[in-house]
mmCIF file of C-alpha atoms and ligand atoms in Angstrom:
data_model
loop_
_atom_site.group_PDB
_atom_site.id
_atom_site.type_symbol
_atom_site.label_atom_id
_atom_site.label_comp_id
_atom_site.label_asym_id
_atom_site.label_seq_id
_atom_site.Cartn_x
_atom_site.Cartn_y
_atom_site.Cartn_z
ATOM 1 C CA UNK A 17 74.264 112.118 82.859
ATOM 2 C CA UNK A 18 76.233 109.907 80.522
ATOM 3 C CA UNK A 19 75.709 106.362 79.235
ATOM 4 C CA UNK A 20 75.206 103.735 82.200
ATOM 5 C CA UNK A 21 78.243 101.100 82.147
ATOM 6 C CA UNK A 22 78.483 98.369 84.608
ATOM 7 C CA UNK A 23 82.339 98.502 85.781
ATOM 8 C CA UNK A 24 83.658 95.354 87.297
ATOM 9 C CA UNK A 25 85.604 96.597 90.496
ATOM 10 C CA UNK A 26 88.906 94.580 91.464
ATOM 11 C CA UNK A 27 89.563 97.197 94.221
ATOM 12 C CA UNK A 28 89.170 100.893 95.067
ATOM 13 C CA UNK A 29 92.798 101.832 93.662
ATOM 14 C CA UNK A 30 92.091 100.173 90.519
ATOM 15 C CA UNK A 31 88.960 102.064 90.340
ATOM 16 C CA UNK A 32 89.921 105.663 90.404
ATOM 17 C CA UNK A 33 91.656 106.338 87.329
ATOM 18 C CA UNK A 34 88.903 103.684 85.395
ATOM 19 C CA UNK A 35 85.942 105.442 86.656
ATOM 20 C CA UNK A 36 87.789 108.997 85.757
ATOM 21 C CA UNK A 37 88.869 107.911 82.011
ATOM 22 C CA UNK A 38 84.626 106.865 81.555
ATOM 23 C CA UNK A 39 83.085 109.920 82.936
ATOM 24 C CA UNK A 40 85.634 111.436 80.559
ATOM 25 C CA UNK A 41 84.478 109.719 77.924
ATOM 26 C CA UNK A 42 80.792 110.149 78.452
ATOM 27 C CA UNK A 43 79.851 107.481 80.958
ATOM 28 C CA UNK A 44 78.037 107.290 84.616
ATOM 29 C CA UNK A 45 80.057 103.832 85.527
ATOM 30 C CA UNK A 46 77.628 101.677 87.838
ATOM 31 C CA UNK A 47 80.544 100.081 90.535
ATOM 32 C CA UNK A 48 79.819 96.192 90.619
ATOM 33 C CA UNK A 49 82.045 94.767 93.223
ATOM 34 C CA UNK A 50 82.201 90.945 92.457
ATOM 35 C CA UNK A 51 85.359 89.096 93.388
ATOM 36 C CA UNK A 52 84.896 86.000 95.216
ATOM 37 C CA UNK A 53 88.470 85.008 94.316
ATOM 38 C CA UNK A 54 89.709 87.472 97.151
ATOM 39 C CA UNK A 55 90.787 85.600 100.266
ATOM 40 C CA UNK A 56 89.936 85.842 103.288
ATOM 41 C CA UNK A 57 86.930 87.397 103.882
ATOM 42 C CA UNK A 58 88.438 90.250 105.894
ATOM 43 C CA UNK A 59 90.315 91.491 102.767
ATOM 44 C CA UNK A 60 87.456 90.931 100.376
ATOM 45 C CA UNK A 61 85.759 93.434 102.867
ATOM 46 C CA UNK A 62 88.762 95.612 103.364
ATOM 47 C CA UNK A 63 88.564 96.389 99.585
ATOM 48 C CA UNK A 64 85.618 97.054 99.457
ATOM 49 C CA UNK A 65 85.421 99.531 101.875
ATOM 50 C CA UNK A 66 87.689 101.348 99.870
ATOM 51 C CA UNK A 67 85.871 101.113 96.967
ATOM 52 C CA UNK A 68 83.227 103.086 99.377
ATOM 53 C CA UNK A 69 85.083 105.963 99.436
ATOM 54 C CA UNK A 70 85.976 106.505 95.712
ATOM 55 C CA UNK A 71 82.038 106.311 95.202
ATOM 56 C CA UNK A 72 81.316 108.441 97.672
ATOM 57 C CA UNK A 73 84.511 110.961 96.124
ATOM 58 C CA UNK A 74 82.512 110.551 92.688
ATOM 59 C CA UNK A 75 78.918 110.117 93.724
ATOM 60 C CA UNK A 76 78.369 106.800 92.058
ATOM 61 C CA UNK A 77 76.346 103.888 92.843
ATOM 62 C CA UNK A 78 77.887 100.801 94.179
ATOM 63 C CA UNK A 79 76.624 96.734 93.952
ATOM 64 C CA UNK A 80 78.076 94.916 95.960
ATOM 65 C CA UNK A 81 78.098 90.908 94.917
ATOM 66 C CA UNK A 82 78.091 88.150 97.571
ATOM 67 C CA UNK A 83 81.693 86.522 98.357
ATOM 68 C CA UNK A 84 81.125 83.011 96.647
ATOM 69 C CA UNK A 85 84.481 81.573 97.554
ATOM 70 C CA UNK A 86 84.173 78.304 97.669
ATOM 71 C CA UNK A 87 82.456 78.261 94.130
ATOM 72 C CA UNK A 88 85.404 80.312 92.653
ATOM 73 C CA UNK A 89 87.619 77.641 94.498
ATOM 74 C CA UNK A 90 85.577 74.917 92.752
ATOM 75 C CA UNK A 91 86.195 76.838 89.284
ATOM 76 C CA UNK A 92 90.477 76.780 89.584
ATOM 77 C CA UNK A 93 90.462 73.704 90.795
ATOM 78 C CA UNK A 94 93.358 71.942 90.000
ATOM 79 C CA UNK A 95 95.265 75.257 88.919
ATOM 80 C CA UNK A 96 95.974 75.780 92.315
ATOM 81 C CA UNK A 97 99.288 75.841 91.724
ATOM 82 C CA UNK A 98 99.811 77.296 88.602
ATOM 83 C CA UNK A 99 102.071 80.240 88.063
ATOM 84 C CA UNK A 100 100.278 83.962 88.252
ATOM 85 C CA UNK A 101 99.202 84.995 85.057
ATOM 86 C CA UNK A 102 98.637 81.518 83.693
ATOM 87 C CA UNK A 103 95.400 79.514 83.228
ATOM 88 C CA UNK A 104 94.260 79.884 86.544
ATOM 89 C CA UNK A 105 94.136 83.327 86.349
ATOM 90 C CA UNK A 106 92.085 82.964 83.093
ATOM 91 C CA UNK A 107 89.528 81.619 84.654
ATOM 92 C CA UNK A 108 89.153 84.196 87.445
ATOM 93 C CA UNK A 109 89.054 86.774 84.790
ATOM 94 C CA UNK A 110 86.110 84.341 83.058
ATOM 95 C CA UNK A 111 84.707 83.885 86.918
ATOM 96 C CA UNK A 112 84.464 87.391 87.498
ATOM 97 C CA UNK A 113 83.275 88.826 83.767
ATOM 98 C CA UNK A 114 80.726 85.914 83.746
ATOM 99 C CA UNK A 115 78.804 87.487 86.921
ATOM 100 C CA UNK A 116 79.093 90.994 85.557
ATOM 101 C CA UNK A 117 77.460 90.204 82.218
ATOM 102 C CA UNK A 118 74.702 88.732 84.047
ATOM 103 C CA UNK A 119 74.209 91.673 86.785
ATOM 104 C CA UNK A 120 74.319 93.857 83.467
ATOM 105 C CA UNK A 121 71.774 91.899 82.259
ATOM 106 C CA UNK A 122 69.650 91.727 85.370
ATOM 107 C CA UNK A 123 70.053 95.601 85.407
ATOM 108 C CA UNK A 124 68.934 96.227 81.766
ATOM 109 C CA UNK A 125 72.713 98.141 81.320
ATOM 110 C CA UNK A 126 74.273 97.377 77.842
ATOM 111 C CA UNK A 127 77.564 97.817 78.625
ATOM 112 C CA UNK A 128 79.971 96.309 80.978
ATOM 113 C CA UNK A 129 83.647 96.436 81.699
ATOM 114 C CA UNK A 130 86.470 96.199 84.151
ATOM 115 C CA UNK A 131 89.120 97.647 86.239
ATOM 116 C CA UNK A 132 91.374 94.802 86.018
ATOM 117 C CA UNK A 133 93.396 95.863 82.900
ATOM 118 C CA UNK A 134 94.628 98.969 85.511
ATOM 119 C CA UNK A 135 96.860 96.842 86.646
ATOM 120 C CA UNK A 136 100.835 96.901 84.761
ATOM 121 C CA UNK A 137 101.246 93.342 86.300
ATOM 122 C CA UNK A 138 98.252 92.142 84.291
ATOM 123 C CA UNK A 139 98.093 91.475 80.264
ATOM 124 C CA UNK A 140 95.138 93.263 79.190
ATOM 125 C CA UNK A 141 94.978 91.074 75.715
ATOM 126 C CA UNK A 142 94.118 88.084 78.066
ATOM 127 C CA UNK A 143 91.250 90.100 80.279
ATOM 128 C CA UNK A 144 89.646 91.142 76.587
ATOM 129 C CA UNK A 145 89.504 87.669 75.251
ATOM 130 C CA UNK A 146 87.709 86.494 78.752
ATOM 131 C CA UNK A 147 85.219 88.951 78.088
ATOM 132 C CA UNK A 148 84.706 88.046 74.493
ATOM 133 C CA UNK A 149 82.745 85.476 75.546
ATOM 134 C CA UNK A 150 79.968 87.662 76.951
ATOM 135 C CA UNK A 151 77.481 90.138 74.808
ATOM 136 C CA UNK A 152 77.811 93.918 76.158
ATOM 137 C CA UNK A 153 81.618 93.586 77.173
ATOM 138 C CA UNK A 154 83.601 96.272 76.347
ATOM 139 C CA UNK A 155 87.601 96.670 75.957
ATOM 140 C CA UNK A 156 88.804 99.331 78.014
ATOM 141 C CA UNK A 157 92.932 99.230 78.578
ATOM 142 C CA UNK A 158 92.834 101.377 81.557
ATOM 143 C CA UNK A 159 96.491 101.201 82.119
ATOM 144 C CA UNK A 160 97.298 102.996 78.765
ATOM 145 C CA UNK A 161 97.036 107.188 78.920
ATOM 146 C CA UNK A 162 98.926 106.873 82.383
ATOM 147 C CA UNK A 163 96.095 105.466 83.795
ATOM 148 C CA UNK A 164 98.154 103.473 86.237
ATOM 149 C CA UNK A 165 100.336 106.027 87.357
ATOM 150 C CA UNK A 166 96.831 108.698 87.727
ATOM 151 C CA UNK A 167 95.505 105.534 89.713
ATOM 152 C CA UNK A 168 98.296 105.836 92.157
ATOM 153 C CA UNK A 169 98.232 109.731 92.163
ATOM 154 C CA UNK A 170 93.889 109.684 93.086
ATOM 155 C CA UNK A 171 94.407 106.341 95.986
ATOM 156 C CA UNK A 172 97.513 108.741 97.403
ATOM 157 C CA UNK A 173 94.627 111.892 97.390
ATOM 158 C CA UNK A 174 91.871 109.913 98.714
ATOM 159 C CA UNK A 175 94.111 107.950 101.297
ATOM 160 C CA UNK A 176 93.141 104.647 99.895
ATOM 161 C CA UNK A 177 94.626 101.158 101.276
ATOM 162 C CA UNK A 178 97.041 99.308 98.352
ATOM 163 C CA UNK A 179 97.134 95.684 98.973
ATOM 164 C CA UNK A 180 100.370 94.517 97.655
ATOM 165 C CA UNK A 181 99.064 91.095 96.146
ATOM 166 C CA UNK A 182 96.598 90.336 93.755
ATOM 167 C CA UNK A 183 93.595 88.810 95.716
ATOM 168 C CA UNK A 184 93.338 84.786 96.187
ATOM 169 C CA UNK A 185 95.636 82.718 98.280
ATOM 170 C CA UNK A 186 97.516 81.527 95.744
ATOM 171 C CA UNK A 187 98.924 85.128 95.190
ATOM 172 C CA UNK A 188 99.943 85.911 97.919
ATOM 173 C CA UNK A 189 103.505 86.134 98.198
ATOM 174 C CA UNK A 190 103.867 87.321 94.872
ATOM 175 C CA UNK A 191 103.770 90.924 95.806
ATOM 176 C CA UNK A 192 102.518 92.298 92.099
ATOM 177 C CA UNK A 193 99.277 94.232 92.787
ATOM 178 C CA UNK A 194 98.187 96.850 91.736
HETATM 179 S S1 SF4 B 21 96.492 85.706 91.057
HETATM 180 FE FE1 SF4 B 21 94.820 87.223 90.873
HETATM 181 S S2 SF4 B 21 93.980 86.965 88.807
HETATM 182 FE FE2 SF4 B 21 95.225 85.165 89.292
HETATM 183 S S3 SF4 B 21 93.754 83.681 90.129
HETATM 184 FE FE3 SF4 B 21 94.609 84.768 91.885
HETATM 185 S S4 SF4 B 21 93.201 86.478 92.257
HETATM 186 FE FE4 SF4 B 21 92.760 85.693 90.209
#
């Protein structure tokens, strides 16, 4: 078994390729599901059901974090209306990173990262300097050696559900995910 790394997971699409490029590179990714910006409810569950069956595919554990939304709400408040990819989506990336470093820590793993840089809608430069901030973060550019297309090739073989907006209700409407 490989080095333990606690992966932030945005969704199960976004997962597949990430957790594939670590094992390759000499990891046994723990699957932290934290993502209280995803609204409603139903979809926060929706994705995570799907992130069930990528850790069943690769026989890796999954923590699943409670759905705080009304805190993340209280954290982008008054960037409600900004554009996507601006400062409110800063400070989901912050939101999200901040609660991984501290299940990392609450786990005794050394290492964390996340899925989010899959994404080609999202600038991975701005995900790294949100996760400066915390000790054990490392930068992982998933997108980059075809991870996203390999992302869409594994959620096509394992029949996976592919929202088509980011996650809050802000997004939505924006159609650029993942
Ligand atoms: S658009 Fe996505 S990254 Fe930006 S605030 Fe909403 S959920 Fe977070």
């Amino acid at each position: 078994m490989g080095k333990r790394i606690l992966l932030h997971v945005c969704c199960g699409p976004c997962s597949t390729s990430s957790v594939e490029r670590l094992i390759q590179e000499g990891y046994e990714p723990v699957l932290f599901f934290s993502d209280s910006n995803i609204f409603p409810y139903e979809e926060f569950v929706k994705r995570y059901e799907n992130l069930l069956i990528v850790a069943e595919h690769y026989n890796l554990q999954v923590i699943l974090d409670e759905w705080d939304h009304e805190e993340w709400l209280e954290a982008v408040k008054g960037h409600e209306e900004d554009k996507e990819h601006g400062a409110r989506c800063s400070i989901c990336f912050h939101f999200n990173l901040e609660r991984t470093a501290r299940k990392a820590a609450e786990l005794g793993i050394d290492e964390f990262t996340t899925t989010l840089t899959v994404s080609r809608f999202k600038n991975s430069r701005k995900i790294f300097s949100e996760g400066e901030a915390f000790e054990g973060f490392r930068e992982f550019d998933f997108k980059k050696k075809d991870g996203f297309n390999r992302s869409i090739i594994l959620s096509r073989e394992l029949g996976l559900y592919r929202q088509t907006w980011c996650g809050c209700e802000f997004s939505k409407g924006e159609r650029n995910a993942p």
